[in-house]
C-alpha positions as a printed NumPy array, in Angstrom:
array([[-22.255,   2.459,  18.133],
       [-25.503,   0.576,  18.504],
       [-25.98 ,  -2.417,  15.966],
       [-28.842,  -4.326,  15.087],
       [-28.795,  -8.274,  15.348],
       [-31.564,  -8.423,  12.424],
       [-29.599,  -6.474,   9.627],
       [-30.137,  -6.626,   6.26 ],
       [-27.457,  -8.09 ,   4.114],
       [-27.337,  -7.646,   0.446],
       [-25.245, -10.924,  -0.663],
       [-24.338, -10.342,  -4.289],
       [-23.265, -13.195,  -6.674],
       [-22.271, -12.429, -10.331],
       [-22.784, -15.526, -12.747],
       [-20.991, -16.603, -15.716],
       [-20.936, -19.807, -17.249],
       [-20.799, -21.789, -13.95 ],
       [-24.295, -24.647, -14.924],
       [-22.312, -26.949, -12.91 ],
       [-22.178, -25.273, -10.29 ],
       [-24.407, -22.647,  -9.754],
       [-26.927, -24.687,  -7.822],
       [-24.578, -25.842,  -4.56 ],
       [-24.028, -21.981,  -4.401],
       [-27.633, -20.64 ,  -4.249],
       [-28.315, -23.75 ,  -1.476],
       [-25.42 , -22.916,   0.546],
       [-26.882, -19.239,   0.756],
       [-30.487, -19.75 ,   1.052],
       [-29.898, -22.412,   3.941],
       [-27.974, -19.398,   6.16 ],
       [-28.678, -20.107,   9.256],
       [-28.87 , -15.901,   9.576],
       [-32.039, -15.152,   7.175],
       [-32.66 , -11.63 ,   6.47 ],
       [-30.533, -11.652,   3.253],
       [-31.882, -10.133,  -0.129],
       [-29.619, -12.759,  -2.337],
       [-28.969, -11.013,  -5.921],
       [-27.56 , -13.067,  -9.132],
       [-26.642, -11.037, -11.423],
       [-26.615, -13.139, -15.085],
       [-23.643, -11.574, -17.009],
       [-24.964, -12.608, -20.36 ],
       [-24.018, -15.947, -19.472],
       [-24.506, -18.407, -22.565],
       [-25.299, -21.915, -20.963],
       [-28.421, -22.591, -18.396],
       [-27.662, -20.249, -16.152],
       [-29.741, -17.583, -17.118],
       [-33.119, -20.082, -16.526],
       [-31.68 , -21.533, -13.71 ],
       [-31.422, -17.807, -12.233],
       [-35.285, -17.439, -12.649],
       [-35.712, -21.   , -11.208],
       [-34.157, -19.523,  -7.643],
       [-36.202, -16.969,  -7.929],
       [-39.248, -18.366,  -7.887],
       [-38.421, -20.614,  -5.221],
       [-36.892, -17.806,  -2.678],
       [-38.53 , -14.403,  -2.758],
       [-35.023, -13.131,  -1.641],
       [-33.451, -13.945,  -4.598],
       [-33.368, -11.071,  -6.892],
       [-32.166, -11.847, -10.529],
       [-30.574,  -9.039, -13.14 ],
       [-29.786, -10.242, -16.718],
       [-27.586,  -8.3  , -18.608],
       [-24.712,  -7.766, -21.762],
       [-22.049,  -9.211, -21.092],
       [-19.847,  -6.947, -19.023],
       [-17.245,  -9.225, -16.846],
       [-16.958,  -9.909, -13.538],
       [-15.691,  -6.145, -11.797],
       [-18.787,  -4.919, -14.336],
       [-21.342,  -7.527, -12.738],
       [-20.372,  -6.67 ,  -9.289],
       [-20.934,  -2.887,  -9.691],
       [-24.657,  -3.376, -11.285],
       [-25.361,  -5.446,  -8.093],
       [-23.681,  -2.927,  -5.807],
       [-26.155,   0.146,  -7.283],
       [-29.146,  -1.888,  -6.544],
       [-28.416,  -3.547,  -3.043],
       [-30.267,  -2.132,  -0.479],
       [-28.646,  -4.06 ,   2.747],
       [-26.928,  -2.47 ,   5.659],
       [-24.046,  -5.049,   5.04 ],
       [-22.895,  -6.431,   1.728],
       [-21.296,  -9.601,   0.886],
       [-19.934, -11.352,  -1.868],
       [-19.952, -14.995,  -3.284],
       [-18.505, -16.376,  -6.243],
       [-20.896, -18.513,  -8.532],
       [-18.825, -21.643,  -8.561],
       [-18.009, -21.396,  -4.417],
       [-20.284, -22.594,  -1.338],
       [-20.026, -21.141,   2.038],
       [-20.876, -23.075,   5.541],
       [-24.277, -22.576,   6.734],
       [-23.074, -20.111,   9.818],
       [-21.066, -18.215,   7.367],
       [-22.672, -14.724,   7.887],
       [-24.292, -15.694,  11.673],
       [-20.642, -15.817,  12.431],
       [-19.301, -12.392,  10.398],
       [-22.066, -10.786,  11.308],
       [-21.66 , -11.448,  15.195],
       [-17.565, -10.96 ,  15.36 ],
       [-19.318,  -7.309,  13.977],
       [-21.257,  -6.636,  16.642],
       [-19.145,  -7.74 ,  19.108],
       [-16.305,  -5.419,  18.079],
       [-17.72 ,  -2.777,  16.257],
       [-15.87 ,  -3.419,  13.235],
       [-16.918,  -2.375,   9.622],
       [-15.4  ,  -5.351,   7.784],
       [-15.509,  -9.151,   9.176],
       [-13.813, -11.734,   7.694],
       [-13.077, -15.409,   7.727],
       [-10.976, -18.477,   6.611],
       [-10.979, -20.098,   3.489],
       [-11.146, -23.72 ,   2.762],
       [ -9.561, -24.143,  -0.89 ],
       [-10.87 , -27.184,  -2.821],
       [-10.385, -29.336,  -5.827],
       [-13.034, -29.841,  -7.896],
       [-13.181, -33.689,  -6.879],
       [-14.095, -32.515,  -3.539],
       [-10.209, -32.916,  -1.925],
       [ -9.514, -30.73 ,   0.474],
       [ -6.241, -28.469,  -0.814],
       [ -5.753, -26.199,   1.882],
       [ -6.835, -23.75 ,   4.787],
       [ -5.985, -20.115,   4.146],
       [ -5.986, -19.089,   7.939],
       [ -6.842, -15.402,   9.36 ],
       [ -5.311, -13.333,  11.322],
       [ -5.388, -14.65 ,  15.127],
       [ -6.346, -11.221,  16.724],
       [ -9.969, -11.011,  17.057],
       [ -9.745,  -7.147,  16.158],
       [ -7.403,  -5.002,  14.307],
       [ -7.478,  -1.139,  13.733],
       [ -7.466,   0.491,  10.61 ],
       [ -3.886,   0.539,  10.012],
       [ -2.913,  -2.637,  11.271],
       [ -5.429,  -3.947,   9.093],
       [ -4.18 ,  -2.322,   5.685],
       [ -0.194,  -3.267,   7.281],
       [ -1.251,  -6.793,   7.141],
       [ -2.965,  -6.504,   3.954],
       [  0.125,  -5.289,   2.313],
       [  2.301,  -8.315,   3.85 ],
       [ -0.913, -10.639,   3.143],
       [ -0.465, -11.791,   6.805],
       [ -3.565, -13.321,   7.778],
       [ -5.7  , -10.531,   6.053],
       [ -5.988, -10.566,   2.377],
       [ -7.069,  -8.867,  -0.871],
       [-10.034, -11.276,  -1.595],
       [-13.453, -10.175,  -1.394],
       [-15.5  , -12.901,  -0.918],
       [-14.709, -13.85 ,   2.467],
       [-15.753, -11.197,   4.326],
       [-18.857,  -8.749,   5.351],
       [-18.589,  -5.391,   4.567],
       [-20.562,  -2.48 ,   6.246],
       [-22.499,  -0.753,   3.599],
       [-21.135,   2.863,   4.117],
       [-17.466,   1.868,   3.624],
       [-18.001,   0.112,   0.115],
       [-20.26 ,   3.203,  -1.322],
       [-18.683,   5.141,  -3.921],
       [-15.961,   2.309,  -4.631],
       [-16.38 ,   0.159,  -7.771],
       [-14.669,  -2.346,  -9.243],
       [-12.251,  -1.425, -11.962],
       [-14.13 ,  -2.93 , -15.287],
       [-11.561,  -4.953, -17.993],
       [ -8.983,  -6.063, -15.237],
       [ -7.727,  -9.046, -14.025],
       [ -7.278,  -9.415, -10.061],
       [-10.158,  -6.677,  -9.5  ],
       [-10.319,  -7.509,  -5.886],
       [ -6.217,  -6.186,  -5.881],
       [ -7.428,  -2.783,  -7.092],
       [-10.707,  -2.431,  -4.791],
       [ -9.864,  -3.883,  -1.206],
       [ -7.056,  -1.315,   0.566],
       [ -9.613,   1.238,  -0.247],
       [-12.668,  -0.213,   1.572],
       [-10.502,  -0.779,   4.194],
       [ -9.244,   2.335,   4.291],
       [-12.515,   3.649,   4.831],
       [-13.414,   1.367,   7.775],
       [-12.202,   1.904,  11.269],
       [-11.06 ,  -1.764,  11.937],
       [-11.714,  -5.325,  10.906],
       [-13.013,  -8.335,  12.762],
       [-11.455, -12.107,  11.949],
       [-13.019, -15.354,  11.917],
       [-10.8  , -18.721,  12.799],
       [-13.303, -20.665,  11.399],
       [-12.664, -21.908,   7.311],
       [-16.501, -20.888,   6.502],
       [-15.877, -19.896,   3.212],
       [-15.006, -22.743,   0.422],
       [-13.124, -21.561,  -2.563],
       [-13.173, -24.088,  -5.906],
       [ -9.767, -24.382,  -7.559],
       [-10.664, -24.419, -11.012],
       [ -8.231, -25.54 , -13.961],
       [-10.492, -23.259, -16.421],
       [-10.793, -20.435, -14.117],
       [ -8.581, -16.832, -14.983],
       [ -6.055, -18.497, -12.538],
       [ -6.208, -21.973, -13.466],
       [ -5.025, -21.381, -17.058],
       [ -1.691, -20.588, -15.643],
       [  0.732, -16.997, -15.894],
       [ -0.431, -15.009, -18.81 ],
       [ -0.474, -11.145, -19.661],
       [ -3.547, -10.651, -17.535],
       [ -1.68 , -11.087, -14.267],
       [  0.413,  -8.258, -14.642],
       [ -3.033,  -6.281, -14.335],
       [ -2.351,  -7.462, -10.485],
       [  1.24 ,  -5.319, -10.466],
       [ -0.909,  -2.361, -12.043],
       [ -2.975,  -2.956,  -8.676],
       [ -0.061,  -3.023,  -6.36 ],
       [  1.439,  -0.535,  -7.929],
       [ -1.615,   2.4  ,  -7.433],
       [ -1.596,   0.734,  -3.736],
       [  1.854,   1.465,  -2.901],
       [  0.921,   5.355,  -4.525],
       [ -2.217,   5.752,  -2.25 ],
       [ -0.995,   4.14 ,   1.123],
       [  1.847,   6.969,   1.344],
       [ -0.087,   8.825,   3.449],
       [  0.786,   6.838,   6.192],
       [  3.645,   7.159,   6.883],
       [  4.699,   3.719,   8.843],
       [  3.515,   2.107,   5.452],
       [  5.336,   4.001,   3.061],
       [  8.205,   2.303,   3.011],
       [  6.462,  -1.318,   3.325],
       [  4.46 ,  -0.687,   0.423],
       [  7.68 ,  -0.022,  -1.878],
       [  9.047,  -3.387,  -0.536],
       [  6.191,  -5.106,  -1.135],
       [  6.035,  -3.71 ,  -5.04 ],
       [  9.708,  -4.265,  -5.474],
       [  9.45 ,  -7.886,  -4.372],
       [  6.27 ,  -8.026,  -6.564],
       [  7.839,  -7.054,  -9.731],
       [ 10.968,  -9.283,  -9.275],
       [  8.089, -12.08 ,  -8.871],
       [  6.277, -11.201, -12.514],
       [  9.958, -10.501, -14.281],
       [ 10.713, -14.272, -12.989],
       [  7.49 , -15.558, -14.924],
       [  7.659, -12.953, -17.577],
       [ 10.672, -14.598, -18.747],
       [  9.568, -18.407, -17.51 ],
       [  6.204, -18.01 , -19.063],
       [  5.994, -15.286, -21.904],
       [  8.016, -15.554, -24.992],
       [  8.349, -13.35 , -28.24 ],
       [  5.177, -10.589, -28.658],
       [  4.377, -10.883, -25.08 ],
       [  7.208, -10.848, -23.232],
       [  7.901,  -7.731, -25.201],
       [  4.6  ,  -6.82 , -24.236],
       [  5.122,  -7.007, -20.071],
       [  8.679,  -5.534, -20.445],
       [  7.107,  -1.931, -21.684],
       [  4.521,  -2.578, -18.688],
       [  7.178,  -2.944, -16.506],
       [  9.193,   0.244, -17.97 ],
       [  6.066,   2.435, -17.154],
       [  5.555,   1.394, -13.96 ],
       [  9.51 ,   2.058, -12.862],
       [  9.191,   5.164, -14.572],
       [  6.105,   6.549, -12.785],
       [  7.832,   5.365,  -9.742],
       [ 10.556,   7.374, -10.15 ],
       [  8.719,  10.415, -10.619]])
């Protein structure tokens, strides 16, 4: 199929309570060295200086669209932005990361090259001192299929759940929104997008840089919230069994999954809420077994 080199590319960046860091995010976008973007910040009630600082882009960058809303959460944020993009390709940024100038040049090329519906590329994890933690590396084959794709998904090798470090096609992430309330959203929304597209496209290159924050959801360390993320795998495992060659890998996966949240259950959680995740854990085995 015939793609354009000039399409339009909703990026969409929902903001919270990030002051410190808003502004190295809005300049790494704006300074894309591919510039037909429409760049929307959507203010989630946010209760320090983003909210001005919002406007402030905005009148500097007639991409920049701003929304300012109730307080919703992040999965909430995300979906308002998703209704009103109007790009062929869609993109998402967290408020307190920065991405390399040739971030969405380079996605949107390994695109048009192959003919994929999703791109995506390495990620650079830093401290917030600037110290380089580690490279999250893709997968090495410049192409995979739609099953390979949601195989190595499942196995998180060299593909992963995240959803800022890619370039979606527009038509593939229509009619999918983030679950509101839940912790790891991207766990719940990702297999399906993929699912819809007919292969993905990988990027060597670390263009993506994700801040390691101690105050972030997973900074603060194991808590009741994570087990939001077994919920995830769990509805994964129970929609990839329609193909076949995953069936079985998908179990695995959720088996090994819950013997990783019963270890911090009982490392992490004591009395109410380690009472708590053990119910959890009794209604997932007992859907499973149905």
């Amino acid at each position: 199929m015939y793609r354009k080199m000039d399409e339009l590319i909703s990026v969409i960046v929902p903001v919270y309570k990030v002051e410190k860091y808003l502004d190295r995010c809005v300049e790494s976008i704006i300074n894309q060295t591919y510039s037909n973007l429409e760049i929307i910040l959507v203010d989630d009630g946010s209760p320090d200086h983003c909210p001005a600082m919002c406007d402030a882009w905005a009148d500097k960058d007639r991409r920049i669209e701003v929304i300012h809303k109730k307080i919703g959460g992040l999965s909430d944020a995300r979906n308002v932005e998703l209704a009103v993009a109007t790009g062929e390709l869609i993109g998402f940024i967290d408020s307190d990361d920065w991405i390399e100038k040739s971030l969405f040049e380079c996605l949107h090329q390994a695109m048009i090259e192959t003919g994929a519906d999703v791109a995506e590329c390495a990620t650079s994890y830093d401290a917030e001192d600037g110290k380089l933690l580690r490279i999250r590396k893709e997968a090495l084959a410049p192409l995979l299929e739609r099953r390979e794709a949601l195989r190595r998904l499942v196995l998180e090798d060299g593909v992963y759940q995240t959803v800022w470090n890619k370039l979606y096609r527009c038509e593939i992430v229509n009619g999918i929104d983030f679950v509101v309330g839940k912790c790891n959203e991207d766990d719940f929304w990702t297999y399906k997008v993929f699912d819809k597209g007919k292969s993905l496209a990988t990027v060597e290159a670390p263009l993506y840089h994700y801040l390691q924050r101690s105050t972030s959801i997973i900074g603060v360390g194991y808590n009741l919230r994570w087990l939001d993320g077994l919920e995830a795998r769990f509805q994964r495992m129970e929609y990839l069994q329609k193909y076949d060659e995953l069936a079985k890998l998908t179990r695995q996966q959720f088996i090994l999954d819950c013997i990783w949240h019963l270890q911090c259950t009982f490392c992490y959680l004591s009395g109410q809420e380690q009472y708590i995740a053990r119910k959890k854990f009794c209604c997932l085995k007992i859907k499973h077994l149905k």
